[in-house]
PDB file of C-alpha atoms (C1' of nucleotides) in Angstrom:
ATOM      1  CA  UNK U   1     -16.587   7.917   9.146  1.00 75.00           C
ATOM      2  CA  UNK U   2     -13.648   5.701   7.659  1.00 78.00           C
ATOM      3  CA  UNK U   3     -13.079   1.919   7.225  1.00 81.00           C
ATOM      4  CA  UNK U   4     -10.709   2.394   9.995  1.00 81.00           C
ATOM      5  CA  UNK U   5     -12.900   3.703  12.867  1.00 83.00           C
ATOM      6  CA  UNK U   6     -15.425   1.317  11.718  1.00 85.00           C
ATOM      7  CA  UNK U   7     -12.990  -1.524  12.192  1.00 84.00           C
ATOM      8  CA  UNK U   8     -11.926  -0.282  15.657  1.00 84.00           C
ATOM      9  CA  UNK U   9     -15.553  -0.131  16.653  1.00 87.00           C
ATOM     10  CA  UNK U  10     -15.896  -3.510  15.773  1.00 86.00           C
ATOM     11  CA  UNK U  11     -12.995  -4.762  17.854  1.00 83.00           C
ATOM     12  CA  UNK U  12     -13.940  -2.569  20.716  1.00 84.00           C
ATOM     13  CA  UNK U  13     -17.554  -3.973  21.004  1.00 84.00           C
ATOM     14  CA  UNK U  14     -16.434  -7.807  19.893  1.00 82.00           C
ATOM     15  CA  UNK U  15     -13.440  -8.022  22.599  1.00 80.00           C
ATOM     16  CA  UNK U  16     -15.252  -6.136  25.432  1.00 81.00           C
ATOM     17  CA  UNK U  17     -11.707  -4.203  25.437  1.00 81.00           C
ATOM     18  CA  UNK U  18      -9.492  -1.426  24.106  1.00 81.00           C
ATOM     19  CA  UNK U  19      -6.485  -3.146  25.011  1.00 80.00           C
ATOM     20  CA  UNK U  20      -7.670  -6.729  22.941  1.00 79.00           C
ATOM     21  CA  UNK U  21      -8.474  -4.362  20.581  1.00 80.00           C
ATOM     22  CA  UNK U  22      -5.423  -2.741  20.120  1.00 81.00           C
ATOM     23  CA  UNK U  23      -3.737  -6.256  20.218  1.00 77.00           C
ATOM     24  CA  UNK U  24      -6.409  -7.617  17.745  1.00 77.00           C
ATOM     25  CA  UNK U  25      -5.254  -4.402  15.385  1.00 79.00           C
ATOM     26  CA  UNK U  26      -1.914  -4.361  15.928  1.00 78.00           C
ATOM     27  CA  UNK U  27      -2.391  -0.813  17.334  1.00 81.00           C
ATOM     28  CA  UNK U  28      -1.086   0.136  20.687  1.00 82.00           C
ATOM     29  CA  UNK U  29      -4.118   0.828  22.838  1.00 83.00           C
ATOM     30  CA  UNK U  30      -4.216   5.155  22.694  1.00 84.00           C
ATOM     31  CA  UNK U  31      -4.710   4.976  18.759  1.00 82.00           C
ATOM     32  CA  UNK U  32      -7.634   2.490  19.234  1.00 84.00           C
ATOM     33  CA  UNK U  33      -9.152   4.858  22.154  1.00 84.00           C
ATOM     34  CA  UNK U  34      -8.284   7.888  19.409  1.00 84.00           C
ATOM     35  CA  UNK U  35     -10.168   6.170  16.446  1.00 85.00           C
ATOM     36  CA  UNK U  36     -13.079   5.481  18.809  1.00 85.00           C
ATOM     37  CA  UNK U  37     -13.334   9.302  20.119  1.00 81.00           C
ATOM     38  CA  UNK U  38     -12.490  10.266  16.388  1.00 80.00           C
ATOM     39  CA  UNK U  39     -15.525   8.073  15.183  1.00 82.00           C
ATOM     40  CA  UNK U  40     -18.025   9.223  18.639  1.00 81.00           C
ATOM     41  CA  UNK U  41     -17.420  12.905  17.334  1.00 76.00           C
ATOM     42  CA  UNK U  42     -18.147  12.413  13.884  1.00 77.00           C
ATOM     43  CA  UNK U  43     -21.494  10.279  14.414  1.00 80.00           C
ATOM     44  CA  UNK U  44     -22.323  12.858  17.352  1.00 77.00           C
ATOM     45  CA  UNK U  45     -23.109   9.852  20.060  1.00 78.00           C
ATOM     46  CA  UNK U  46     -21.022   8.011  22.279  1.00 80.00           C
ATOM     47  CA  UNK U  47     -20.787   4.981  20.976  1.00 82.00           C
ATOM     48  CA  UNK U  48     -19.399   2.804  24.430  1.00 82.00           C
ATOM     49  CA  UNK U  49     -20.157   2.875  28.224  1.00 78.00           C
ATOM     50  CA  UNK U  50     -16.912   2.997  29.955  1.00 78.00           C
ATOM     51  CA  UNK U  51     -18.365   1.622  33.378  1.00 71.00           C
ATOM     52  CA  UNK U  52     -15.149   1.235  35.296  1.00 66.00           C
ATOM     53  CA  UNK U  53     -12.918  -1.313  33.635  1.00 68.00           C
ATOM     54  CA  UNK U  54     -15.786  -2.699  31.353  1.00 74.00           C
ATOM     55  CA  UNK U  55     -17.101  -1.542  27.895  1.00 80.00           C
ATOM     56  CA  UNK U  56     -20.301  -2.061  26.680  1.00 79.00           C
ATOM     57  CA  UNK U  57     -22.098  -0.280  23.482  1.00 83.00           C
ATOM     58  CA  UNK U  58     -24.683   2.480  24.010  1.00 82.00           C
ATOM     59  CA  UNK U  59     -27.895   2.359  22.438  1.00 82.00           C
ATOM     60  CA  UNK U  60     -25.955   3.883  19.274  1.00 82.00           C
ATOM     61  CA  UNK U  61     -23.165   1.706  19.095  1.00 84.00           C
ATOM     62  CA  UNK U  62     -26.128  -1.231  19.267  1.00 85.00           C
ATOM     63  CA  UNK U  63     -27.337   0.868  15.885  1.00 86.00           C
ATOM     64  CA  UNK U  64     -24.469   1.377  14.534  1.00 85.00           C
ATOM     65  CA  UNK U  65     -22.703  -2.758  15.168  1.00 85.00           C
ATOM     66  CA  UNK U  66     -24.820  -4.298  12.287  1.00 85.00           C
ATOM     67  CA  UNK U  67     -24.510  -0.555  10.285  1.00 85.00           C
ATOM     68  CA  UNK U  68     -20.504  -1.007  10.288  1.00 84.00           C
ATOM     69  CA  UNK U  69     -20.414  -5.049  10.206  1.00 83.00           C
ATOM     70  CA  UNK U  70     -22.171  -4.369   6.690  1.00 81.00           C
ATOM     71  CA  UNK U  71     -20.099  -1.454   5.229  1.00 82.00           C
ATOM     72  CA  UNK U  72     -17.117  -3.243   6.475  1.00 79.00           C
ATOM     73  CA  UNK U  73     -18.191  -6.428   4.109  1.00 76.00           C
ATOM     74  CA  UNK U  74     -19.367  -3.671   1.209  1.00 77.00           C
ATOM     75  CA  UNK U  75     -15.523  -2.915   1.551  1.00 76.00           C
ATOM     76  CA  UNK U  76     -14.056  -6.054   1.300  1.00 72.00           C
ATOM     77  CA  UNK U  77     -16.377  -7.425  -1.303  1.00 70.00           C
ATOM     78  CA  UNK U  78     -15.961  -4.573  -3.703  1.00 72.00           C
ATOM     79  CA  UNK U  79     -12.245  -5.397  -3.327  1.00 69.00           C
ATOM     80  CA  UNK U  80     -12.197  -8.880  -4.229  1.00 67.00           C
ATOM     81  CA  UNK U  81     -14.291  -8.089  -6.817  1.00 68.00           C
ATOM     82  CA  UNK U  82     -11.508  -6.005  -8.206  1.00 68.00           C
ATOM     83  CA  UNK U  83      -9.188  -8.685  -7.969  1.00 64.00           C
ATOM     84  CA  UNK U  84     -11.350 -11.178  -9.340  1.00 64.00           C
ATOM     85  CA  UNK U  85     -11.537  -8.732 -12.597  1.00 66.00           C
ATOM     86  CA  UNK U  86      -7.448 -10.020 -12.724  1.00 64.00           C
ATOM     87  CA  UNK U  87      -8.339 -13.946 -12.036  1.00 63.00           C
ATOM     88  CA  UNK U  88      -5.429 -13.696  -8.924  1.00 63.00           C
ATOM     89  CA  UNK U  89      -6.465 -15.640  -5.913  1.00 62.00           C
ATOM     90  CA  UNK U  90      -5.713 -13.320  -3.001  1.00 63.00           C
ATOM     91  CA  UNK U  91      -7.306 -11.740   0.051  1.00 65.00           C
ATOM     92  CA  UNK U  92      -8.158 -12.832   3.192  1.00 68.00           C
ATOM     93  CA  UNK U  93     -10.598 -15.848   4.009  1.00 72.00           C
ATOM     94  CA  UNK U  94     -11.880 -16.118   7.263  1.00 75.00           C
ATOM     95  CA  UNK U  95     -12.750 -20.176   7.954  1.00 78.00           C
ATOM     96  CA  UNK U  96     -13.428 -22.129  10.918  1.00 79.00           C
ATOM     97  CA  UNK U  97     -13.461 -25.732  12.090  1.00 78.00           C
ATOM     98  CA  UNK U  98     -13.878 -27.973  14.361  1.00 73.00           C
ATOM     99  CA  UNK U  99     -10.963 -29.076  16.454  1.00 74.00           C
ATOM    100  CA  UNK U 100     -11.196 -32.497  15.284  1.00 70.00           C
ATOM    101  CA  UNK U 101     -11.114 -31.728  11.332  1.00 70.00           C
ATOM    102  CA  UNK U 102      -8.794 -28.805  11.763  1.00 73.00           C
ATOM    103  CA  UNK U 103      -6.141 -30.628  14.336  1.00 76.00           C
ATOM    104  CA  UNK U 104      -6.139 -33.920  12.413  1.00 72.00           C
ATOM    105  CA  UNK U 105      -7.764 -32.927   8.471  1.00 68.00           C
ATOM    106  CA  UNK U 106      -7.015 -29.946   7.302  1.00 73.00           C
ATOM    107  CA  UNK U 107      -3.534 -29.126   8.208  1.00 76.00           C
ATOM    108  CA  UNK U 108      -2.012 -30.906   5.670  1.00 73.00           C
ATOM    109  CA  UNK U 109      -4.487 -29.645   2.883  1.00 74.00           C
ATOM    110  CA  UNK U 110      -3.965 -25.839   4.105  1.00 76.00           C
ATOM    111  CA  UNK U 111      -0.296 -26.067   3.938  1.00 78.00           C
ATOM    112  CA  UNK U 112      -0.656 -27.391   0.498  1.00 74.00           C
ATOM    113  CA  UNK U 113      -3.490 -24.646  -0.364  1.00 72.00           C
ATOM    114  CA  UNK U 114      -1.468 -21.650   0.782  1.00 75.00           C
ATOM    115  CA  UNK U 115       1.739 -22.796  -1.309  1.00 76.00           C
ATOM    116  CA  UNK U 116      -0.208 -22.515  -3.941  1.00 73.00           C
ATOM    117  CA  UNK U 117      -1.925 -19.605  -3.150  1.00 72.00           C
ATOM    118  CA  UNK U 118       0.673 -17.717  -1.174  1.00 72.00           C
ATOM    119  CA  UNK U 119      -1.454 -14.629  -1.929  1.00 70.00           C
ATOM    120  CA  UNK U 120      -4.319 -16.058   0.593  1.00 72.00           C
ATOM    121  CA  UNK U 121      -3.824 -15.176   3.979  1.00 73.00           C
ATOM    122  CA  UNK U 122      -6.042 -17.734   5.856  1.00 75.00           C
ATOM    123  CA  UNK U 123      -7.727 -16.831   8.981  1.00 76.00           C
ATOM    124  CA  UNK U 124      -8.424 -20.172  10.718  1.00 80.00           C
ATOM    125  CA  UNK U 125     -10.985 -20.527  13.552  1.00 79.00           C
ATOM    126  CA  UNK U 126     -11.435 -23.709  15.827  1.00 81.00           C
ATOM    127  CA  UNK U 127     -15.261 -23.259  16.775  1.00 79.00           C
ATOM    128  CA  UNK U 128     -17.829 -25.914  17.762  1.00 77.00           C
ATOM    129  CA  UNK U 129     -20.020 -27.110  15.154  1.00 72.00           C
ATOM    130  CA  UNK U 130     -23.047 -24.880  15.351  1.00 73.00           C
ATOM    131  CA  UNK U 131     -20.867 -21.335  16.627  1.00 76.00           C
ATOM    132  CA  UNK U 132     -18.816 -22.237  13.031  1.00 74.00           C
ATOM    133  CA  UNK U 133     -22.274 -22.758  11.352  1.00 70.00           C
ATOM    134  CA  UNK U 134     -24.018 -19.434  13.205  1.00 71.00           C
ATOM    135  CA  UNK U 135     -20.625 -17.758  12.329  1.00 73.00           C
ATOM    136  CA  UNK U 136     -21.387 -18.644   8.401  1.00 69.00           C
ATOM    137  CA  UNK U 137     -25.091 -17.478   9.060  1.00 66.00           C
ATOM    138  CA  UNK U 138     -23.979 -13.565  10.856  1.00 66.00           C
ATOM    139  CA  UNK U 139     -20.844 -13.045   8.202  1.00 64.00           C
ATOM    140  CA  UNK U 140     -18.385 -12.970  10.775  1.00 69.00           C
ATOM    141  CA  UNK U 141     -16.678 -16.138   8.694  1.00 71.00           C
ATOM    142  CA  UNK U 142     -16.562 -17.043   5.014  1.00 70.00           C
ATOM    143  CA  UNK U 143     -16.378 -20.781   5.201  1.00 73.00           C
ATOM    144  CA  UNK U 144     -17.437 -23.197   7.883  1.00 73.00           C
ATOM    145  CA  UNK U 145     -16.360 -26.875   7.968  1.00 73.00           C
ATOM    146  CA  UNK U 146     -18.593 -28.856  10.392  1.00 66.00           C
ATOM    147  CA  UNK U 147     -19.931 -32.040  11.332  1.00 61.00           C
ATOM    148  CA  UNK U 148     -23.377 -31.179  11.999  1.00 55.00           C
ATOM    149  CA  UNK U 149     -25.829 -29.057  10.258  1.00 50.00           C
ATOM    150  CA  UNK U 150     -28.688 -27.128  11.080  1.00 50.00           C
ATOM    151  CA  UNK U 151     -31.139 -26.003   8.855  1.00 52.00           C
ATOM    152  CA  UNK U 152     -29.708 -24.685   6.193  1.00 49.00           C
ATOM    153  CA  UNK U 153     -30.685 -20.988   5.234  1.00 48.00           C
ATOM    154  CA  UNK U 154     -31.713 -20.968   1.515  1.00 46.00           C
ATOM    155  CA  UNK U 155     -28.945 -17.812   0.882  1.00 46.00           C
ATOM    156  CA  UNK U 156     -26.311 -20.254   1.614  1.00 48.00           C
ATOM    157  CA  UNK U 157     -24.460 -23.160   0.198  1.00 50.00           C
ATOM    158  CA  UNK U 158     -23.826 -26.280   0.982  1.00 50.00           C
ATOM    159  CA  UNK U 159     -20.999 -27.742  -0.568  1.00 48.00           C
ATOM    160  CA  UNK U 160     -21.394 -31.790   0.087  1.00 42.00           C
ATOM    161  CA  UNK U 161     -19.446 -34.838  -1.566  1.00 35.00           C
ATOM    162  CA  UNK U 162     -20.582 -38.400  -2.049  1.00 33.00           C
ATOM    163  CA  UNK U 163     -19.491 -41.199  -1.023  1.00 31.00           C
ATOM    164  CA  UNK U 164     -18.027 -41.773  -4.300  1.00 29.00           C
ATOM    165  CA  UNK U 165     -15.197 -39.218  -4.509  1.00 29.00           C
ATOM    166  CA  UNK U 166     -17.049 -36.418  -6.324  1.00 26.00           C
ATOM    167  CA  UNK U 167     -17.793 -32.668  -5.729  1.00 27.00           C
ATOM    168  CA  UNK U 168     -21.714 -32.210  -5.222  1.00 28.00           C
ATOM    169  CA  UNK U 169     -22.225 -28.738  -4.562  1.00 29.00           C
ATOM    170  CA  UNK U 170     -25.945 -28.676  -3.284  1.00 29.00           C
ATOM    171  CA  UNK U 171     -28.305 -26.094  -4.756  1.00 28.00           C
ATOM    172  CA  UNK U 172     -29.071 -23.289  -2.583  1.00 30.00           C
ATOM    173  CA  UNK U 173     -32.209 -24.027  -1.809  1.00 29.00           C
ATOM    174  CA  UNK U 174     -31.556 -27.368  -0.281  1.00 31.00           C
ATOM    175  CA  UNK U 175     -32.670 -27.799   3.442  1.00 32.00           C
ATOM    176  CA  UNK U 176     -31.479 -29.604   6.010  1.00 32.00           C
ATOM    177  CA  UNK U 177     -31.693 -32.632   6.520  1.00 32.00           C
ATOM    178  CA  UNK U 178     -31.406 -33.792   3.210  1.00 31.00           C
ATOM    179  CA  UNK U 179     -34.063 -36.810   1.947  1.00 31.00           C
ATOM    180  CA  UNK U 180     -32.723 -40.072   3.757  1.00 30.00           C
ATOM    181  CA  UNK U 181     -31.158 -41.360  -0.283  1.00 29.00           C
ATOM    182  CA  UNK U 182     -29.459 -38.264  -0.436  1.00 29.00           C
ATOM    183  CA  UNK U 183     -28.383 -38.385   3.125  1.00 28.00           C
ATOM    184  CA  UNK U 184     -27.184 -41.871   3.000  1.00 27.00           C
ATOM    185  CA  UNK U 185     -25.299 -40.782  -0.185  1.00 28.00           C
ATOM    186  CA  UNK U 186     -23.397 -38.650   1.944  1.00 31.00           C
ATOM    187  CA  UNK U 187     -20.279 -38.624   3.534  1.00 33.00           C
ATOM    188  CA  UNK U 188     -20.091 -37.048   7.479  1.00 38.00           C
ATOM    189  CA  UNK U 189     -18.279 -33.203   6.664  1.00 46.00           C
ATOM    190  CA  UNK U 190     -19.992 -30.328   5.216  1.00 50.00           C
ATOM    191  CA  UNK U 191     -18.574 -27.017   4.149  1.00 53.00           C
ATOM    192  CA  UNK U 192     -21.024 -24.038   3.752  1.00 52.00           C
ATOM    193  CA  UNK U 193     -20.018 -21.057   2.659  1.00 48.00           C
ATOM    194  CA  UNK U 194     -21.437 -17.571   2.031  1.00 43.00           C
ATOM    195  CA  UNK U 195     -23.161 -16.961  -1.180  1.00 35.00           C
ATOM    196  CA  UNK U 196     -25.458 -13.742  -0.059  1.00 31.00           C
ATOM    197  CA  UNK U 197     -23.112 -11.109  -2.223  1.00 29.00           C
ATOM    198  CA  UNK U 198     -22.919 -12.120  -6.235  1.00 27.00           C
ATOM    199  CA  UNK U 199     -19.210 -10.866  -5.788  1.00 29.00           C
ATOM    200  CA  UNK U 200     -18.909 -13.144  -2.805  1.00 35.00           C
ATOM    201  CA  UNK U 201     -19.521 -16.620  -4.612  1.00 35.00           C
ATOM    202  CA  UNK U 202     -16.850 -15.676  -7.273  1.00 39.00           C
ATOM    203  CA  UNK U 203     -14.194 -15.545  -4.745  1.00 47.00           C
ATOM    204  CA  UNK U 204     -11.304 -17.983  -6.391  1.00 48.00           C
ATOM    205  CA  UNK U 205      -9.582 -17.991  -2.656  1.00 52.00           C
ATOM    206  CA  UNK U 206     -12.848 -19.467  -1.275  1.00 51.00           C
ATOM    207  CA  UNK U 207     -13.983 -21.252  -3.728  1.00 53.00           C
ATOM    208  CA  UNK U 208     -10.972 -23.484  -4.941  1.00 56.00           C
ATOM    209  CA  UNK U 209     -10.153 -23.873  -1.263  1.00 56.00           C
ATOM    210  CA  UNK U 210     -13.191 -25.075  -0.931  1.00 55.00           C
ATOM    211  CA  UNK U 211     -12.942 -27.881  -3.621  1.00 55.00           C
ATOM    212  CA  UNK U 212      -9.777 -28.312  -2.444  1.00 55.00           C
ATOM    213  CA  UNK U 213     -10.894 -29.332   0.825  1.00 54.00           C
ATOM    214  CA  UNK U 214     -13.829 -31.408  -0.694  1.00 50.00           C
ATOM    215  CA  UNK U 215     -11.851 -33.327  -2.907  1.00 47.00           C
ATOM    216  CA  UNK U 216      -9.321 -34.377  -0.720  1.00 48.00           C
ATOM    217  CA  UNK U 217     -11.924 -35.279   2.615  1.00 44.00           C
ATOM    218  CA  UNK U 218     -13.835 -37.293   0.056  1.00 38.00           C
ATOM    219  CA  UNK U 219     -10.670 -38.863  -1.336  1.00 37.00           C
ATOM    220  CA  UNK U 220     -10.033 -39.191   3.128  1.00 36.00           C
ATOM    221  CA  UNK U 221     -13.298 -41.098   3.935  1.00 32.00           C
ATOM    222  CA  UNK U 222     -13.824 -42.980   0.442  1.00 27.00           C
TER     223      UNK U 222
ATOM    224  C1'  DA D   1      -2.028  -0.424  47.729  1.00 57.27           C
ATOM    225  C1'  DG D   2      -1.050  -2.405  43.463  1.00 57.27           C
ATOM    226  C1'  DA D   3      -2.541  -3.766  38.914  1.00 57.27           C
ATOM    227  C1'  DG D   4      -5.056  -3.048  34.832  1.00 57.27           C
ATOM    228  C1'  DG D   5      -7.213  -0.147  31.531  1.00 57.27           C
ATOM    229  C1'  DA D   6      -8.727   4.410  29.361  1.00 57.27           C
ATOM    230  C1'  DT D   7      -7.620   9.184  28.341  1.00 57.27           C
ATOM    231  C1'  DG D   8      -4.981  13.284  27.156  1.00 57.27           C
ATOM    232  C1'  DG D   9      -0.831  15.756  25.732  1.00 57.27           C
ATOM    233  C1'  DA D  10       3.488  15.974  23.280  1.00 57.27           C
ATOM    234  C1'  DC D  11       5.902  14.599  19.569  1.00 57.27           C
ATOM    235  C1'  DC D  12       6.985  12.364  15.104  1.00 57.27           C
ATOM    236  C1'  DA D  13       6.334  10.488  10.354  1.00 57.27           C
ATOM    237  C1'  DC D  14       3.973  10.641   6.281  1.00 57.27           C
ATOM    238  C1'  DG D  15       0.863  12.198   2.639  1.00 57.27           C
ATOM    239  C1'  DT D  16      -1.226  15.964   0.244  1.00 57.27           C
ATOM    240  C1'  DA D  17      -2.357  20.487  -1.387  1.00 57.27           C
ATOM    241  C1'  DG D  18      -0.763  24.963  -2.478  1.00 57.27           C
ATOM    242  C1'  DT D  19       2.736  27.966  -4.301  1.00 57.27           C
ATOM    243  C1'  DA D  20       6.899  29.831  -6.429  1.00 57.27           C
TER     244       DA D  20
ATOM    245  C1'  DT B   1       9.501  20.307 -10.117  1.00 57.27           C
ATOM    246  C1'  DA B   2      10.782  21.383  -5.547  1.00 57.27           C
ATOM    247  C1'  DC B   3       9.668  23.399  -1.296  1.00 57.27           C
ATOM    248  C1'  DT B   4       6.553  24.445   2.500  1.00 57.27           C
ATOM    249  C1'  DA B   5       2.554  24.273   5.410  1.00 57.27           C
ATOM    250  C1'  DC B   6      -0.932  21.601   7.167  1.00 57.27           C
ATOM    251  C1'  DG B   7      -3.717  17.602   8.437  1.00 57.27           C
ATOM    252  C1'  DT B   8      -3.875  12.914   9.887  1.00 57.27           C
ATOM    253  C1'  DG B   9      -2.739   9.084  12.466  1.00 57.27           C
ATOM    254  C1'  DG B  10       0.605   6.773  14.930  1.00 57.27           C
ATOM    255  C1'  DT B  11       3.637   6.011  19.459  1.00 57.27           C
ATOM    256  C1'  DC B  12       5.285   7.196  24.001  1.00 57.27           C
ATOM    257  C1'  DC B  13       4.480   8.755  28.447  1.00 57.27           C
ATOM    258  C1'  DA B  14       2.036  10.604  32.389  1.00 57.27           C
ATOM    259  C1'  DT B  15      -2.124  10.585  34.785  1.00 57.27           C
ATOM    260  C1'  DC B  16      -6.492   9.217  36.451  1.00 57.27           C
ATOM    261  C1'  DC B  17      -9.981   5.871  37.619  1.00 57.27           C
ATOM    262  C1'  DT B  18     -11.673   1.389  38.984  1.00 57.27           C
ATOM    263  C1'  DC B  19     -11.260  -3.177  40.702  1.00 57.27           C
ATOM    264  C1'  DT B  20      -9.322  -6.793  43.568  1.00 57.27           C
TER     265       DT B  20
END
DNA sequence: AGAGGATGGACCACGTAGTA
DNA sequence: TACTACGTGGTCCATCCTCT
């Protein structure tokens, strides 16, 4: 069982498809049906239904989905906690927004953030509010910015600004909503972002993008 | 019947281990 | 160190199956 498979699986069972797969991959569509029957054979099960033109996941690919969604982070984590050990900001960061902050915000403040970080490759979502939040929540994304917030889970955090300009990065154990002071104190964006892996919370892509974003939305609404 | 999607076979490129 | 054999994983192509 390799990072590879593992990753196929997961495209497989998120797009519904082979084919979006493949495209999701950059694979042509045989090598994504080849890493699925490679990975079947090695965990002994089969993993997808092929019912006609649909796919849906067995009983052991419905095992196995969270299984690989967490070895797949493992990986990645344990990578950019190598490349933390150098200080570069690299990697991928997986973000999403809502249209309104992404099509009329954040544009200008990515382009700035990836010429200074060219090493970042950004992978920018435009969700609602509460599918960016839930996508926070499940792992599937790094960094949310929204305009609404549910409660907030205490292995998260929320990264808020005031209405005076500054960075308040809000303890981890803060709920939502805030106390009405500290909710009046407040601007209208949030940012959350995953803090469940130690490694995680160190990551200098996510977390000077994410001060990056604060600043300048606080500097926007001031 | 045509289109779309998955599978299987043939072939190729590349990396690695073994050997002289 | 260079060569060779082998394994792995990719693409291309043909074929089959299902759906509209």
């Amino acid at each position: 069982m390799d990072t590879q498979s593992l990753q196929a699986f997961l495209a497989v069972a998120e797009t519904q498809s082979f084919s979006r797969a493949a495209e999701q991959l950059y694979l042509t569509q045989p090598a994504v049906s080849k890493r699925i029957a490679t990975l079947e054979s090695q965990v002994g099960a089969r993993l997808f239904d092929r019912i006609g033109r649909r796919i849906a996941l067995t009983e052991a690919g419905n095992v196995l989905l969270p299984q690989a969604r967490h070895i797949l982070f493992t990986v990645e984590d344990s990578r950019r906690a190598l490349a933390n050990l150098s200080g570069q900001v690299g990697g991928k960061l997986t973000l999403a927004t809502s249209h309104h902050i992404g099509l009329h915000r954040l544009p200008p403040l990515l382009k700035q953030y990836t010429q200074r970080h060219p090493e970042v490759e950004l992978d920018l979502h435009f969700l609602d509010s509460e599918l960016a939040y839930q996508g926070v929540l499940d792992g599937t994304l790094e960094m949310a910015v929204v305009t609404l917030a549910p409660t907030l889970m205490s292995s998260y955090r929320l990264l808020n600004f005031g209405a005076t300009g500054s960075v308040l990065p809000a303890r981890t154990t803060t709920r939502w909503p805030p106390k009405p002071p500290l909710l009046k104190a407040c601007c209208r964006w949030q940012i959350y972002a995953t803090t469940t892996v130690s490694c995680r919370e160190q990551k200098p892509s996510q977390d000077r993008l994410s001060q990056s974003v604060l600043a300048k939305l606080a500097c926007n609404y001031r």
